[in-house]
Amino acid sequence: ATPLFYKMAVDEPYMLDAPTLAERDQQTKRAEAITNASPMRLRMEKFIKEQQVEIVRALEAIDGTKFRVDEWQRKEGGGGITCVLQEGKVFEKAGAGISAVYGTLPKAAILKMRANHKNLVNGANEIPESIEFFAAGLSLICHPRNPMAPTIHLNYRYFETANPDGSSGAWWFGGGSDLTPNYLFEEDAILFHKSLKDTCDAHNKEFYPKFKKWCDEYFYNKHRRESRGIGGIFFDDLDETTADKESLFAFIQESLKSFVPTYTTIMNKRKDMPFTEKEKEWQQIRRGRYVEFNLVHDRGTAFGLNTPGPRVESILMSMPLTATWKYMYEPEPGSREEKLEKVLREPKEWV
Amino acid sequence: ATPLFYKMAVDEPYMLDAPTLAERDQQTKRAEAITNASPMRLRMEKFIKEQQVEIVRALEAIDGTKFRVDEWQRKEGGGGITCVLQEGKVFEKAGAGISAVYGTLPKAAILKMRANHKNLVNGANEIPESIEFFAAGLSLICHPRNPMAPTIHLNYRYFETANPDGSSGAWWFGGGSDLTPNYLFEEDAILFHKSLKDTCDAHNKEFYPKFKKWCDEYFYNKHRRESRGIGGIFFDDLDETTADKESLFAFIQESLKSFVPTYTTIMNKRKDMPFTEKEKEWQQIRRGRYVEFNLVHDRGTAFGLNTPGPRVESILMSMPLTATWKYMYEPEPGSREEKLEKVLREPKEWV
C-alpha cells in the first residue's frame, strides 16, 4: 500500500451497507432534540454531560477556583470532556470526566461478556466475529487539601451493543461511589452511606446490602490487607434481569445526583478544620495507598491503560497531586490513625 | 482441628523420609565454612550478604546517615535482611535488600518454567506434582534528594531446583542494573553504560548488546510510551546453555561489585549541585512515572505482591519517598526537561 492509497483508505472508508451506530447517533443528534423517546445511549450521554456541569459548578463554588476543561475525540469513535481543578484552595486535585465512545468488540471479548449477558448475541446461532458497542460514563474524584476532609470517588456508566440489523442488543448499567477518609468522622460515614442507602431503597431494598458488600470486596487493597476507604456502593451488569431500563436509568440518575448535596455537606464541615503537620503526613501516606490500589488492583485503570491509544491523562486524573511512601510506618497505638486502620481492616455497617 | 493440635502440627512438622533442601543447607552451614566447593546456593547467599554490607557502608559514607536494618524470616522457609535509609542528607530513600528463600513449585509453575529450562524435571518421564526450589537475590534502589542526581536500581539473583534424590536440578542467574536520571548528564550515562559494558565484555562480547536491548524493552512504561530511564542491562535465565555455572557466577559477582565505584563517582558529582524549585518539581513528576512503572508493569513487583504472605514493606521499598502527578504537565520546548523526555522516547546507544 502506497502512502496515497493509505490516505484514501483513511479519508474515504469503505461504507458498509448499514451506517454504523456512531453514524446513526450523529444523525439523530443533528436531526432532533434528545427526549425520553430517544435511544438510551443519547439520553445517558446527555445526562452525564449535564451532571458534569452541575458537579463542576458545585466544586468550583466550594473551592473558589475554576476547572480546566479539555474536550477530546477518539480516533476510533466518540470522545469525552475532562475537567480538572489542580492546586486549588480546598482541593489538591479534583477531576470530573465524561466519555461516550463507540467501538467494536472482538470475538474473544464477546465470549467473555456472554457469561454475564445472555442476550449479547441475541439468540444468534453463531457468535459473530465482532459486535458494535457504545459505552458512556462519568467519573469523578476529589482529593482535598485538608487531611480531615475525605477523598471521594464515583463512576456511573452505561454499556450497549448493537444487533447486526441496527437495533439495540444487550445493555447494562454499572457504577458506584466510595469514600476514603484519612481520619474517621463517624457522622460523615453515616451520612454518606445513608444517602446511598436511601437512593437504593427507593428502587429496591436488596440493592444497598448487595452493593455495599460488592464495594467492600472491590475496593480492597489485597496486598495491604485493608480496604481503600470506608466503602459505599459498587455494582455492574445491571440489566433487564434486575429491572427494566427506565427504572435502572432512574436509579443511576438519582445516585449520581445525590453526590453534590452529600459531599458539599461533608466538605463544609471539614475543609477548614485545623490540622498538624503529622496529620498532613498521614494523609500523604494514605494517598500512597490510594495510588497502590488504583495502579495494582483497579480493573478500570488497568483496562484503560491497556486499551489501544488511551488518553492516559484522563485515566490517571485519579492520581493524587502528591503521595508518600514511608518504610515501616506504623500508627501509634490508640491514635486516630490506628483507629482508621482498624476500620479499613474490618468493614463496618454504617446504617 | 483444635488449637492444641494446630500448635503441635506447626512445631513438630511431619518429617519426610529425606530432609528438605532448606534443612540440608542449614546442616551444611552449621557444619562447615562456605568455600568454592560448597553448593552455589550457599555461595550466592554468602556473596549477596557480603555485598549488602559493602553497599550499605558505601551509601552511608555518601549520606552520613545510618541504614535501618530489619531481619525477617519467611514461615515457608528462608528469610532476608532489608536495609533502608530514609530522609537522609543525600538520599530521600535508599534500600538494599537480600533474601534467600526455600519453597515448592506447584505443577502449574513447573509447566510454565519448563519452556525456558529443559532440564527442570531432569529427564523424568512424568512432570512431578511439585519441585523444591531455592531463590536468592539482592535488590537495591537509591532515590537521591538532588534532582540532578539519578535514581539507580539493581537486582541480581540465583534460582535452583532440587531433584527428588536431593541433587541440584535446574539453575539459572538473572539480574541487571538501570539508571533513571531526571536531568540528562551524558557523561553519567556513558560512565554507567561503559562500566556495565566492560564487565559484560570481559565475559562474553554478546552480553552487553543483548542485555542492553533487553533492559530497554523491560523498563518500558508502555502506557506513557517512554522508558523508565536511560537503561543499563537486564537478563534472565542464564544457565548452562549460556556458560558454565562458575563463569556465570563470576559475571554476576563482577556486575554487582561495579555498582559502588560507578554510583559513588556519579553521586559525588551531582549530590551538591544547585537546583531550582521547578527542577525539584520535575524530579517529583519523574518519581510519579517511576511509581507507575513499578506498580503497573514491573513483573517482579506484581509477583511479589501476589505471593502468599508477602513482606510488602520489602517489596515496596522501591517506592520513592514522595511523588507528584500533575494533570497535563508538559515540559517547555527546548528545555532540559524536554531533552530528557526525548531520550526516554528513543533509547540511545551510549557506548
Short mmCIF file of C-alpha atoms in Angstrom, two decimals, chain B residues 25 28-29 32-55 79 81 98-102 134-138 156 158 173 249 252-253 256-257:
data_model
loop_
_atom_site.label_atom_id
_atom_site.label_comp_id
_atom_site.label_asym_id
_atom_site.label_seq_id
_atom_site.Cartn_x
_atom_site.Cartn_y
_atom_site.Cartn_z
CA ASP B 25 21.53 -26.32 53.75
CA THR B 28 25.83 -27.63 55.94
CA LYS B 29 26.01 -24.06 57.25
CA GLU B 32 31.36 -26.18 57.73
CA ALA B 33 32.55 -22.87 56.28
CA ILE B 34 31.26 -21.84 52.86
CA THR B 35 34.00 -22.43 50.28
CA ASN B 36 34.22 -22.62 46.50
CA ALA B 37 33.32 -26.28 46.88
CA SER B 38 30.02 -25.52 48.65
CA PRO B 39 26.70 -25.64 46.78
CA MET B 40 26.06 -22.49 44.67
CA ARG B 41 23.00 -21.74 46.85
CA LEU B 42 25.21 -21.12 49.87
CA ARG B 43 27.91 -19.32 47.91
CA MET B 44 25.38 -16.95 46.34
CA GLU B 45 23.75 -16.30 49.71
CA LYS B 46 27.13 -15.57 51.29
CA PHE B 47 28.15 -13.32 48.41
CA ILE B 48 24.99 -11.15 48.45
CA LYS B 49 25.21 -10.86 52.25
CA GLU B 50 28.75 -9.52 51.97
CA GLN B 51 27.79 -7.21 49.13
CA GLN B 52 24.86 -5.83 51.09
CA VAL B 53 27.28 -4.86 53.86
CA GLU B 54 29.64 -3.21 51.33
CA ILE B 55 26.83 -1.30 49.63
CA GLY B 79 14.22 -15.09 55.02
CA ILE B 81 17.59 -8.66 55.52
CA ILE B 98 18.63 -9.53 50.27
CA SER B 99 16.55 -12.66 50.50
CA ALA B 100 17.25 -16.37 50.34
CA VAL B 101 14.10 -18.43 50.36
CA TYR B 102 13.11 -22.07 50.03
CA PHE B 134 15.76 -22.09 46.26
CA ALA B 135 15.91 -18.42 45.24
CA ALA B 136 18.36 -15.80 46.45
CA GLY B 137 18.88 -12.24 45.35
CA LEU B 138 19.97 -8.73 46.20
CA TYR B 156 20.99 -9.90 40.92
CA TYR B 158 20.04 -17.05 41.56
CA PHE B 173 21.03 -16.48 37.17
CA PHE B 249 28.71 -16.62 38.97
CA ILE B 252 27.24 -11.82 38.43
CA GLN B 253 29.84 -11.02 41.09
CA LEU B 256 27.29 -6.35 41.31
CA LYS B 257 30.71 -5.18 42.52
#
